[in-house]
Coordinates of C-alpha atoms and ligand atoms in Angstrom, one line a residue:
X1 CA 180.2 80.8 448.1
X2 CA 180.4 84.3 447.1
X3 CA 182.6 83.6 444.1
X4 CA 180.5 80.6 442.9
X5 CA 177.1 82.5 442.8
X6 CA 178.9 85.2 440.9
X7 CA 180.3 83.2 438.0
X8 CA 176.6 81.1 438.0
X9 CA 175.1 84.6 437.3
X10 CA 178.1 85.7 435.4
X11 CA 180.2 83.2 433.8
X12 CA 183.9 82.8 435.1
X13 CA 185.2 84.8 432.5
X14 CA 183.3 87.9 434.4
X15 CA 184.7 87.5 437.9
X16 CA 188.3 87.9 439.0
X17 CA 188.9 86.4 442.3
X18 CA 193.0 85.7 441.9
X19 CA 195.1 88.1 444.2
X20 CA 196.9 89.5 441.4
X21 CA 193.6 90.2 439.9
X22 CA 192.1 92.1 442.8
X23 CA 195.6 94.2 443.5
X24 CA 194.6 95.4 440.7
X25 CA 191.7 97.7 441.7
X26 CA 193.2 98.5 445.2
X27 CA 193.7 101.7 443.8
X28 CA 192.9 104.6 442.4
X29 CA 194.7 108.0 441.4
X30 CA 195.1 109.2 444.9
X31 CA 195.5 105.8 447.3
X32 CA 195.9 102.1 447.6
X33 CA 193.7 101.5 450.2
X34 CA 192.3 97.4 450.8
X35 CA 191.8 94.5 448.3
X36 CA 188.0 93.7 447.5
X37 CA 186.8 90.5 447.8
X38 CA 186.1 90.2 443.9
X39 CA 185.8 92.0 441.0
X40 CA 183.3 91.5 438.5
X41 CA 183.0 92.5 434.9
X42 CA 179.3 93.0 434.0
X43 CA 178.3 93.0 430.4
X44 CA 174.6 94.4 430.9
X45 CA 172.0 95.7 433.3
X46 CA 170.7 92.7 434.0
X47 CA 174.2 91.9 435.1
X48 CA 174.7 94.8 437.1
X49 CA 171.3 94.1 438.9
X50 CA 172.5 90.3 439.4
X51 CA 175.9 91.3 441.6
X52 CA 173.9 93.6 443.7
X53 CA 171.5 91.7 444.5
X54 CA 174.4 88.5 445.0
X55 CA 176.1 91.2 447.3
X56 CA 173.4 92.1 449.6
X57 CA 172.3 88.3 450.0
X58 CA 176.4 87.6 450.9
X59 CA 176.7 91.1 453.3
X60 CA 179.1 92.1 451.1
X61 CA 180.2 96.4 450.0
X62 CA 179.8 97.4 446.3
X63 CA 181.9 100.1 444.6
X64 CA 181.4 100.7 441.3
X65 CA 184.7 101.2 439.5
X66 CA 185.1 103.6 436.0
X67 CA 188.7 104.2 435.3
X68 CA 189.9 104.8 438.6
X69 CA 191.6 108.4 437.8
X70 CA 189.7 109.9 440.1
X71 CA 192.3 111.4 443.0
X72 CA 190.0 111.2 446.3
X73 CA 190.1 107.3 446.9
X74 CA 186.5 107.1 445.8
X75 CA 187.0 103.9 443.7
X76 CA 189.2 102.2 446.2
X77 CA 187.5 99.3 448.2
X78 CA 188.8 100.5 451.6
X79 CA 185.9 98.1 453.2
X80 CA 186.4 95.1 450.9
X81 CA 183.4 94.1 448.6
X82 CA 182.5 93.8 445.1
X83 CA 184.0 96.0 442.7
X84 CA 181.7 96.7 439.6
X85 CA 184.4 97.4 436.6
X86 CA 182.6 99.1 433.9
X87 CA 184.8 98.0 431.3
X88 CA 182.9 95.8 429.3
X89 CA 179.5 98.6 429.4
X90 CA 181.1 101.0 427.1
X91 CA 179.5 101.5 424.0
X92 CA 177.1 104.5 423.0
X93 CA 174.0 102.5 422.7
X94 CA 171.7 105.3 421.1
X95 CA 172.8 108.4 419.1
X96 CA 169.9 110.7 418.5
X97 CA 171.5 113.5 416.1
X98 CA 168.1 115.6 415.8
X99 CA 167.5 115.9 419.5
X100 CA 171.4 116.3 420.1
X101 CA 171.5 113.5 422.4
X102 CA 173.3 110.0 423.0
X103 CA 172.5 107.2 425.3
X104 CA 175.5 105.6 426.6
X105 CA 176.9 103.0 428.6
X106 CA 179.2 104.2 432.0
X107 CA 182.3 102.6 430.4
X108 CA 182.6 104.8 427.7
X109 CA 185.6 106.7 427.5
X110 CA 184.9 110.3 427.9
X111 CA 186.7 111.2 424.6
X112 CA 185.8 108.6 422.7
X113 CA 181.9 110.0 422.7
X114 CA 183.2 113.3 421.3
X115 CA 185.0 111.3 418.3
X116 CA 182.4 108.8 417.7
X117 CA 180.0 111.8 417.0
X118 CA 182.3 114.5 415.1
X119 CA 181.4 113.8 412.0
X120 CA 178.0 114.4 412.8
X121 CA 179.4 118.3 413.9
X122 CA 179.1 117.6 417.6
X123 CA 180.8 116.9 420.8
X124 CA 180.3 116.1 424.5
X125 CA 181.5 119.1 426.7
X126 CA 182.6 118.2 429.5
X127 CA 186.1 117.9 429.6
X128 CA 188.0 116.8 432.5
X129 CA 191.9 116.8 431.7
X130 CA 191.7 112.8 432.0
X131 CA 189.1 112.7 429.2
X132 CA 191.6 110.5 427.4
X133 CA 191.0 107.5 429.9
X134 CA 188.7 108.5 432.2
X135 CA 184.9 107.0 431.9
X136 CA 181.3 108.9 431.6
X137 CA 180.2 106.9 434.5
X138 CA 183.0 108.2 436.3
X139 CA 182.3 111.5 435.5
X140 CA 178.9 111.4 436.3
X141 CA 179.6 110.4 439.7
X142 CA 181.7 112.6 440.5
X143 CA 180.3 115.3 438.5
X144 CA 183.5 116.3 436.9
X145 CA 184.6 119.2 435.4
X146 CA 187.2 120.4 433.0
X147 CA 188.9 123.5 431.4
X148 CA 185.9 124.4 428.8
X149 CA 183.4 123.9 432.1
X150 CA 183.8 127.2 432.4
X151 CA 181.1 128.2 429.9
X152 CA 179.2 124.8 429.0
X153 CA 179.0 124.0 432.6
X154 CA 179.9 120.8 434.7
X155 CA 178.9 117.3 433.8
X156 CA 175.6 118.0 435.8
X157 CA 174.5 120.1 433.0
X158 CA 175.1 117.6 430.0
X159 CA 172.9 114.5 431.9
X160 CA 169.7 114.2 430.8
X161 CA 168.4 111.6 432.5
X162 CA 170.1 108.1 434.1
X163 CA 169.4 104.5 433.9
X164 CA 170.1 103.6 437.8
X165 CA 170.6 99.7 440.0
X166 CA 169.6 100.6 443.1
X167 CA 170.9 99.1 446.4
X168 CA 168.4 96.3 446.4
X169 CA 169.0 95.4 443.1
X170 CA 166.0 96.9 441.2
X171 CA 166.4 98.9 437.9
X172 CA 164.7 102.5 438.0
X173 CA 165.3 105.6 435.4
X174 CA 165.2 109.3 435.8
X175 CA 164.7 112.2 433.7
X176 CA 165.1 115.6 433.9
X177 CA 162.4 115.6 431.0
X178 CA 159.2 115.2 433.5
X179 CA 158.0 116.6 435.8
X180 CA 158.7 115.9 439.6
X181 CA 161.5 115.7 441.8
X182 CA 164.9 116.2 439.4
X183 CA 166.3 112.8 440.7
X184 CA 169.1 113.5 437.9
X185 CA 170.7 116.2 439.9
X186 CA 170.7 113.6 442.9
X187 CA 172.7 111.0 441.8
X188 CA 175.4 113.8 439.6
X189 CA 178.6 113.5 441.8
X190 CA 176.7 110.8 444.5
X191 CA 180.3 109.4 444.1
X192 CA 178.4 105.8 443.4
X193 CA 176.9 105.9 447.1
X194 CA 172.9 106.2 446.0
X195 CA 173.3 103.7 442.9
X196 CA 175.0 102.6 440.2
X197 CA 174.9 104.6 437.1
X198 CA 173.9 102.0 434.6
X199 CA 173.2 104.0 431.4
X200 CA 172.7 107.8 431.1
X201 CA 171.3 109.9 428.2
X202 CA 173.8 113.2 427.9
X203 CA 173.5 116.2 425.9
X204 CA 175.3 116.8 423.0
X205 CA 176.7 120.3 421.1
X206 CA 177.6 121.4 418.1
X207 CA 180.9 122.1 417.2
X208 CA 181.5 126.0 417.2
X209 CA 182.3 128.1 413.9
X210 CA 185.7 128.9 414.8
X211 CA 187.6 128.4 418.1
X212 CA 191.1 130.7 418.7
X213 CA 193.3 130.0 421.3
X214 CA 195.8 132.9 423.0
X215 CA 198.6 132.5 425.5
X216 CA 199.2 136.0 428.2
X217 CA 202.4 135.5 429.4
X218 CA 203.1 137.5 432.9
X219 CA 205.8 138.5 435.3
X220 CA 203.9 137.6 438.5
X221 CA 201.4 135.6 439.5
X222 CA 199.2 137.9 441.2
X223 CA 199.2 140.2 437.7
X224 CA 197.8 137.0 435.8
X225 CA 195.1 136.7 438.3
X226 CA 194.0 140.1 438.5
X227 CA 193.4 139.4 434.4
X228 CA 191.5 136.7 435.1
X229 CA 189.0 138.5 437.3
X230 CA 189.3 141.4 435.0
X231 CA 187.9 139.2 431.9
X232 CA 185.2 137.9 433.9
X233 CA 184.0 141.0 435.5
X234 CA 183.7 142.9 431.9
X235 CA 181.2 140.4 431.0
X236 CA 183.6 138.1 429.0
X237 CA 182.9 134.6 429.1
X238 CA 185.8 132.3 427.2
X239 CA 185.6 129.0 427.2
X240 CA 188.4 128.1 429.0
X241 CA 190.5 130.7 431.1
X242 CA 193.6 128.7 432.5
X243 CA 196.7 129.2 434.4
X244 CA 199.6 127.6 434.6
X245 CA 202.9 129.1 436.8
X246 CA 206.4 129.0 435.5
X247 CA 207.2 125.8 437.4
X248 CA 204.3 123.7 435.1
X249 CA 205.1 125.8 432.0
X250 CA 208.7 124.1 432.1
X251 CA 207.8 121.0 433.4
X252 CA 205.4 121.1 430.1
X253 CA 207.9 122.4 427.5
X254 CA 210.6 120.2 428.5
X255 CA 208.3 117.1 428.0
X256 CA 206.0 118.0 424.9
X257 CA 207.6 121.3 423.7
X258 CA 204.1 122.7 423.7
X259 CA 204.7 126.7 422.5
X260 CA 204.4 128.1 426.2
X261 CA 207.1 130.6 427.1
X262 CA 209.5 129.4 430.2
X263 CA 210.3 132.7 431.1
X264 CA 207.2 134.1 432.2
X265 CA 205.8 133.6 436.4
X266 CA 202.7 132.8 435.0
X267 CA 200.6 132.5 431.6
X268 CA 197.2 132.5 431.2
X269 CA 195.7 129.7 428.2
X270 CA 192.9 131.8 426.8
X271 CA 189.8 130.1 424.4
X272 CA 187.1 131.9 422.9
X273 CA 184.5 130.0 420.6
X274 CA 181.4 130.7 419.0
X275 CA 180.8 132.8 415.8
X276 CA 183.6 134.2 413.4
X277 CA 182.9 137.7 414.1
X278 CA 182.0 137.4 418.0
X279 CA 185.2 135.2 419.0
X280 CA 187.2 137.9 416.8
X281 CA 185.8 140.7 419.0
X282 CA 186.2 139.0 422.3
X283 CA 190.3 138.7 421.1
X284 CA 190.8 142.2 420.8
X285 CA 189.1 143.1 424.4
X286 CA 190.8 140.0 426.1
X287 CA 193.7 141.3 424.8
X288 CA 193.2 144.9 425.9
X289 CA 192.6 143.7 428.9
X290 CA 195.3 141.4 429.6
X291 CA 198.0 144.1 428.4
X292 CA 196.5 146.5 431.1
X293 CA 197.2 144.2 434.0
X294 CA 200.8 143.8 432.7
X295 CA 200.7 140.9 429.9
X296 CA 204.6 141.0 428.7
X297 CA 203.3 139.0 425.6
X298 CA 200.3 137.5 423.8
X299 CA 200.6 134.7 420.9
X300 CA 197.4 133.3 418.9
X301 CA 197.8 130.3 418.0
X302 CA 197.7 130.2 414.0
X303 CA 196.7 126.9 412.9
X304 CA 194.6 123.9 414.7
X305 CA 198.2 122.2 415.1
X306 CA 199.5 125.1 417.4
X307 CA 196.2 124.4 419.2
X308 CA 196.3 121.0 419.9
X309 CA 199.7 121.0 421.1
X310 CA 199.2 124.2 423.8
X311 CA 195.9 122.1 424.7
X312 CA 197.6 118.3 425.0
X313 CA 200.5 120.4 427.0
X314 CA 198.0 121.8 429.9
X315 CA 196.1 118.8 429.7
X316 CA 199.4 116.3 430.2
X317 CA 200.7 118.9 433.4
X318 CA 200.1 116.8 436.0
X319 CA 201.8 113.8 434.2
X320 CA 205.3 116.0 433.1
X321 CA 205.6 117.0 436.9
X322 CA 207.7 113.6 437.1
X323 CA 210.1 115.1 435.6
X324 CA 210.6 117.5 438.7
X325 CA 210.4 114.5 441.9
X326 CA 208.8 110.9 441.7
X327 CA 205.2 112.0 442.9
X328 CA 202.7 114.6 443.1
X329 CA 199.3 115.0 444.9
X330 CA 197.0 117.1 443.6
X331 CA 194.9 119.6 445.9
X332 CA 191.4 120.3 444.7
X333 CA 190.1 123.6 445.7
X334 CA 187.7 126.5 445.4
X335 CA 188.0 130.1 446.2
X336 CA 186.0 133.0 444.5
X337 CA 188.0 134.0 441.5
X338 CA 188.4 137.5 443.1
X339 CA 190.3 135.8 445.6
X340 CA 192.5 134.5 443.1
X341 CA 195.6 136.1 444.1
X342 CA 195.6 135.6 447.6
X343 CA 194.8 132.0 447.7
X344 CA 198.1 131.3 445.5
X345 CA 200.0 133.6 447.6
X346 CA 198.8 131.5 450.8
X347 CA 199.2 128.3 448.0
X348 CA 203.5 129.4 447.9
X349 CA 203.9 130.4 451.0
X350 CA 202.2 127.2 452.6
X351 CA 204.7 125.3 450.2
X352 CA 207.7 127.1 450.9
X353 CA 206.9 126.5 454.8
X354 CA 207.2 123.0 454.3
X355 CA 210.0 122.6 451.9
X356 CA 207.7 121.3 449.3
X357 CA 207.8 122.3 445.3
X358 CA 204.6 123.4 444.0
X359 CA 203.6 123.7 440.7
X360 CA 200.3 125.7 439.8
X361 CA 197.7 124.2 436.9
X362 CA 194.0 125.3 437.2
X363 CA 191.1 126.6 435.7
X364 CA 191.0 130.3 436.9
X365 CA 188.4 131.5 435.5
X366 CA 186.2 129.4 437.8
X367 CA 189.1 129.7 440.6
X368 CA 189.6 126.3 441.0
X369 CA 192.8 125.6 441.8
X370 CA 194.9 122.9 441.5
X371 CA 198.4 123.1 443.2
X372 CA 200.8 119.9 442.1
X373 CA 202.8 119.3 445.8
X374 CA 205.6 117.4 444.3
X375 CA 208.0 114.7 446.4
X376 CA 209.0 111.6 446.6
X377 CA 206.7 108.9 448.8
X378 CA 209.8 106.7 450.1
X379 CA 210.9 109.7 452.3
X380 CA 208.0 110.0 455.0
X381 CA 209.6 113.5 456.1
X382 CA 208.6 114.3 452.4
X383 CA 205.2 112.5 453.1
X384 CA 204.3 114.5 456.1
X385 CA 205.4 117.9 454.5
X386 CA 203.1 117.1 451.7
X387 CA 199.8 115.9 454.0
X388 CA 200.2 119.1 456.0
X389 CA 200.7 121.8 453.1
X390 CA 197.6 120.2 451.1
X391 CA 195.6 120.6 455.0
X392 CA 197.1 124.4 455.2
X393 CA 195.9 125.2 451.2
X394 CA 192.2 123.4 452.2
X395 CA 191.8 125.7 455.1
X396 CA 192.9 128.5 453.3
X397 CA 190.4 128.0 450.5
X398 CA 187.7 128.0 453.5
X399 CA 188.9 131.1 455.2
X400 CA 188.8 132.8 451.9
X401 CA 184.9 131.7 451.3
X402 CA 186.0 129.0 449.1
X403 CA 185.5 125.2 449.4
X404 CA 186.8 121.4 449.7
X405 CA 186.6 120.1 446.5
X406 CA 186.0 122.1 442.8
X407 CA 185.6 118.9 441.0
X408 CA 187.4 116.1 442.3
X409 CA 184.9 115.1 445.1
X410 CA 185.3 114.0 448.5
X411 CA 185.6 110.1 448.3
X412 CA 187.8 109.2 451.0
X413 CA 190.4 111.4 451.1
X414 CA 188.5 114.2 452.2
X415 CA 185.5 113.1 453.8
X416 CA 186.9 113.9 457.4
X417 CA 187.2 117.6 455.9
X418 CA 183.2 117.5 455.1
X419 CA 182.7 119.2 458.3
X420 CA 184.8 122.0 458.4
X421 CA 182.2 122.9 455.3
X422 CA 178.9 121.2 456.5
X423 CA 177.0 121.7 460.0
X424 CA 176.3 118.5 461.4
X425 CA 172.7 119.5 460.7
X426 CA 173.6 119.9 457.2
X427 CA 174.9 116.0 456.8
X428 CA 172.5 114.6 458.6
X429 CA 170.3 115.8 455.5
X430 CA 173.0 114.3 453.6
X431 CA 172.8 110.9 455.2
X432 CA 168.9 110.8 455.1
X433 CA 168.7 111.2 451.3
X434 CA 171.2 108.2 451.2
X435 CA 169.4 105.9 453.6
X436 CA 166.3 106.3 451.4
X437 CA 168.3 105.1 448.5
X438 CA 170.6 102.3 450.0
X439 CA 169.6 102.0 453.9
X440 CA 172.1 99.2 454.6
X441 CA 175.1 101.7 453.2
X442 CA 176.3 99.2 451.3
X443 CA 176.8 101.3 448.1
X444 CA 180.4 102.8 448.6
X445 CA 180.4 102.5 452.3
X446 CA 183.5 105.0 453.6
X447 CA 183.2 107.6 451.1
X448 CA 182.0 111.1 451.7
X449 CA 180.5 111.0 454.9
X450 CA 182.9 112.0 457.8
X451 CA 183.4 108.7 460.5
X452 CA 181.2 108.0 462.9
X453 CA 182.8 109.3 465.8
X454 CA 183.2 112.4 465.3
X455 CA 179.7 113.2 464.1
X456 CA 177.0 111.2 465.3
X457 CA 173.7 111.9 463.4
X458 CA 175.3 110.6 460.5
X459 CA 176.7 107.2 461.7
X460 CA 175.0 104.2 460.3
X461 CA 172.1 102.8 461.9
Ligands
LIG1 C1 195.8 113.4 435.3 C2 194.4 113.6 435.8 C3 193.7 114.7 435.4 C4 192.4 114.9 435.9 N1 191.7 116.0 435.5 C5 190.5 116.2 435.9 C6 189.7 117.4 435.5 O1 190.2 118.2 434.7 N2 188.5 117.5 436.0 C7 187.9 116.6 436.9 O2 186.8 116.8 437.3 N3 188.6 115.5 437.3 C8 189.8 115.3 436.8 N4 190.5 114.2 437.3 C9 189.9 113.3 438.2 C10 189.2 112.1 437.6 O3 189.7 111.8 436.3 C11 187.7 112.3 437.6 O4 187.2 112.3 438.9 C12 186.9 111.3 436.7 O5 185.5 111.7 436.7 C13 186.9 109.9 437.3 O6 186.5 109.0 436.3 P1 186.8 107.5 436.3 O7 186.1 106.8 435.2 O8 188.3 107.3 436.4 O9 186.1 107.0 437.7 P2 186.7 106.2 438.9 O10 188.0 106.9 439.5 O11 186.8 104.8 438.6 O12 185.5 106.4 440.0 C14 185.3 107.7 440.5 C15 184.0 107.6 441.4 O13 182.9 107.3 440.6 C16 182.2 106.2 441.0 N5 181.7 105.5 439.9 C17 182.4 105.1 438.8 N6 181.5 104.5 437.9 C18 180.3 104.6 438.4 C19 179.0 104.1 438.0 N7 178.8 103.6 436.8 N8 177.9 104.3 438.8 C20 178.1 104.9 440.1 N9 179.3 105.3 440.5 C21 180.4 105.2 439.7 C22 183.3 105.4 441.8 O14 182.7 104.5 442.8 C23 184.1 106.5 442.4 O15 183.4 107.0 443.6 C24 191.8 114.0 436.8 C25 192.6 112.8 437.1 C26 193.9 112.7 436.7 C27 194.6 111.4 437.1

């Protein structure tokens, strides 16, 4: 029934109902969690709107699917359903060079925006280290951030306005343009539980003057982070302010050969863009600063080649960890960056509790961290050790004043944690701004709202 009312809307070759099909999107970057019912590959709005409404008339869950990197389960059917693959929605449908704007579809791969409009001199900001794969519709759900987020600002601030299906299957737009209620802001990082993101005008920027690119190599960890809350606090903004400890600088060199030193506890990758003259001056007091809180050595990188490759090095970390144990799961938090230092020291000591490696990649200037807990998921000793370290670094963030989740959201993974964070008074606001968009909760039903049980006011009706 369900399957035959999809491909009358869709066409059979838009709906995958075979088992090896479906295993398919039974996971994301983070879990496997439960097979969906079908998948369906939509083509347009009007397609999008079709499922939706096919869905509610069969009582079946929707989760709407991007590229499935994300690394908090928030793609994964865990209740069955439909899953909406974006796949075949990825083209920029309007570019509007004067205005420094583009209309695209949520398929689009984050990247391939920025190429499509560099020879106009412009990009799309925001970065996340999956850009290569991940999707904009992706990334607008989850509001994801990236290295250079540090000074152009989350996704949030590069979404002009969003082309939304809502839970009954109507079409509705928003803008942050006019005047009212900035419904934009809503749905940024709803994780695809308000509506599906069916188009979305983002902001585009032009490509800086000159861009220079430094590596601070230290002798300990809490020296490199004391520079990075030195930078900030003398009113330098770089674009990107990232650190990476000696166990991801190796991991890196021995599987890109990337220019980062191996011999250092931690280095800081330093970006400065902008003017000529103002990203020279910002060098030479980064610099200063870095040497006074014990740099051993500074390197610029001389040509866009030696760029690219320290770049595609910290953005490729996560995947060069293999080369240290079989898998990795990646902790997602936030502490204030003058914190910096204690939340790593907690972030080793956690680690060396529970005989786990660790390997530390993150953007420090916004002290987001992002400890790699490396093991090997056949051992469930390993397993165990892994699930309790990430649960000692989360409540160590909080104890510090920091929070959950820095960009990776809360999907499934950590929606339990949502109220060690939130009053229950606090969610319950949560869950009423999602009943007035989807009151049935069938949009991405198990995802960011803790269960039931353990907090009432925001159980379904
Ligand atoms: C190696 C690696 C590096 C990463 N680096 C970063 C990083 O630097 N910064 C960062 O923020 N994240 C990072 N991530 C996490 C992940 O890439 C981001 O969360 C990304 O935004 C997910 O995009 P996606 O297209 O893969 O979405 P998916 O994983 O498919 O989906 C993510 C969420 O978005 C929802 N969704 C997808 N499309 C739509 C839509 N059209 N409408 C409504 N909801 C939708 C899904 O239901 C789900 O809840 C990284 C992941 C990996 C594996």
């Amino acid at each position: 029934m369900l399957r035959d009312r999809l491909v009358e809307a869709l066409g059979s070759d838009a709906v995958k109902t075979a088992p090896e099909d479906l295993a398919v999107y039974a996971f994301d970057a983070y879990t496997d969690g439960g097979l969906p019912s079908a998948v369906v590959l939509p083509s347009s709005t009007r397609d999008v709107s079709a499922i939706v409404k096919i869905a509610r008339d069969c009582g079946e869950p929707i989760v709407a699917r991007g590229a499935g990197t994300g690394l908090c389960g928030g793609a994964v059917p865990l209740a069955g359903g439909i899953v909406i693959s974006f796949a075949r929605m990825n083209r920029v449908l309007d570019l509007d060079e004067r205005n420094r704007r583009a209309r695209v579809q949520p398929g689009l791969i984050n990247l391939a925006l920025s190429r499509e409009v560099a020879n106009l001199g412009l990009f799309y900001a925001p970065d996340p280290s999956s850009q290569l794969i991940s999707t904009i519709g992706g990334n607008i759900a989850t509001n994801a951030g990236g290295p250079h987020c540090l000074s152009y600002g989350t996704t949030i601030n590069h979404v002009l306005g969003l082309e939304i299906v809502d839970a009954a299957g109507d079409v509705f737009e928003t803008s942050i343009d006019v005047a009212g209620y900035d419904l934009t802001a809503a749905f940024v990082g709803s994780e695809g539980t308000l509506g599906i993101v069916t188009s979305a005008w983002v902001r585009l920027m032009a490509l800086p003057e000159s861009v220079r690119v430094w590596v601070a190599a230290f002798d300990d960890i809490d020296s490199a982070s004391e520079a990075v809350s030195a930078i900030i606090a003398a009113g330098i903004l770089p674009t990107a302010l990232e650190m990476m400890d000696v166990v991801i600088t190796r991991a890196v060199e021995a599987a890109f050969h990337a220019g980062y030193p191996t011999d250092a506890a931690a280095v800081l990758l330093i970006e400065n863009a902008g003017f000529d003259e103002d990203v020279e001056a910002s060098e030479s007091a980064i610099h200063t600063i870095a040497v006074a809180h014990g740099a051993r050595s500074w390197r610029s990188a001389r040509t866009k080649g030696e760029r690219d490759a320290l770049w595609a090095g910290r953005k490729s970390a996560a995947g060069a960890t293999g080369r240290i144990a079989p898998n990795y799961y990646t902790q997602d938090v936030c502490v204030p960056r003058s914190r910096l230092p204690q939340a790593l020291r907690a972030v080793g000591e956690a680690a060396h509790e529970n005989g786990i490696t660790v390997g530390n990649v993150f953007h420090a200037g916004d002290g987001n961290l992002h400890p790699l807990l490396m093991y090997d998921k056949r051992d469930r000793k390993q397993v165990a050790a892994v699930i309790e370290t990430g649960n000692q670094i989360l409540q160590c963030a909080i104890d510090l004043g920091g929070t959950i989740s820095g960009e990776h959201g809360i999907g499934w993974e950590k929606r339990d944690a949502m109220t060690r964070v939130y009053s229950t008074a606090d969610l319950a606001v949560m869950a009423r701004v999602r009943d007035v968009f989807d009151p049935m909760r069938m949009l991405n039903p198990e995802k960011i709202f803790p269960a039931g049980a353990r907090c009432p006011e925001v159980a379904p009706p």
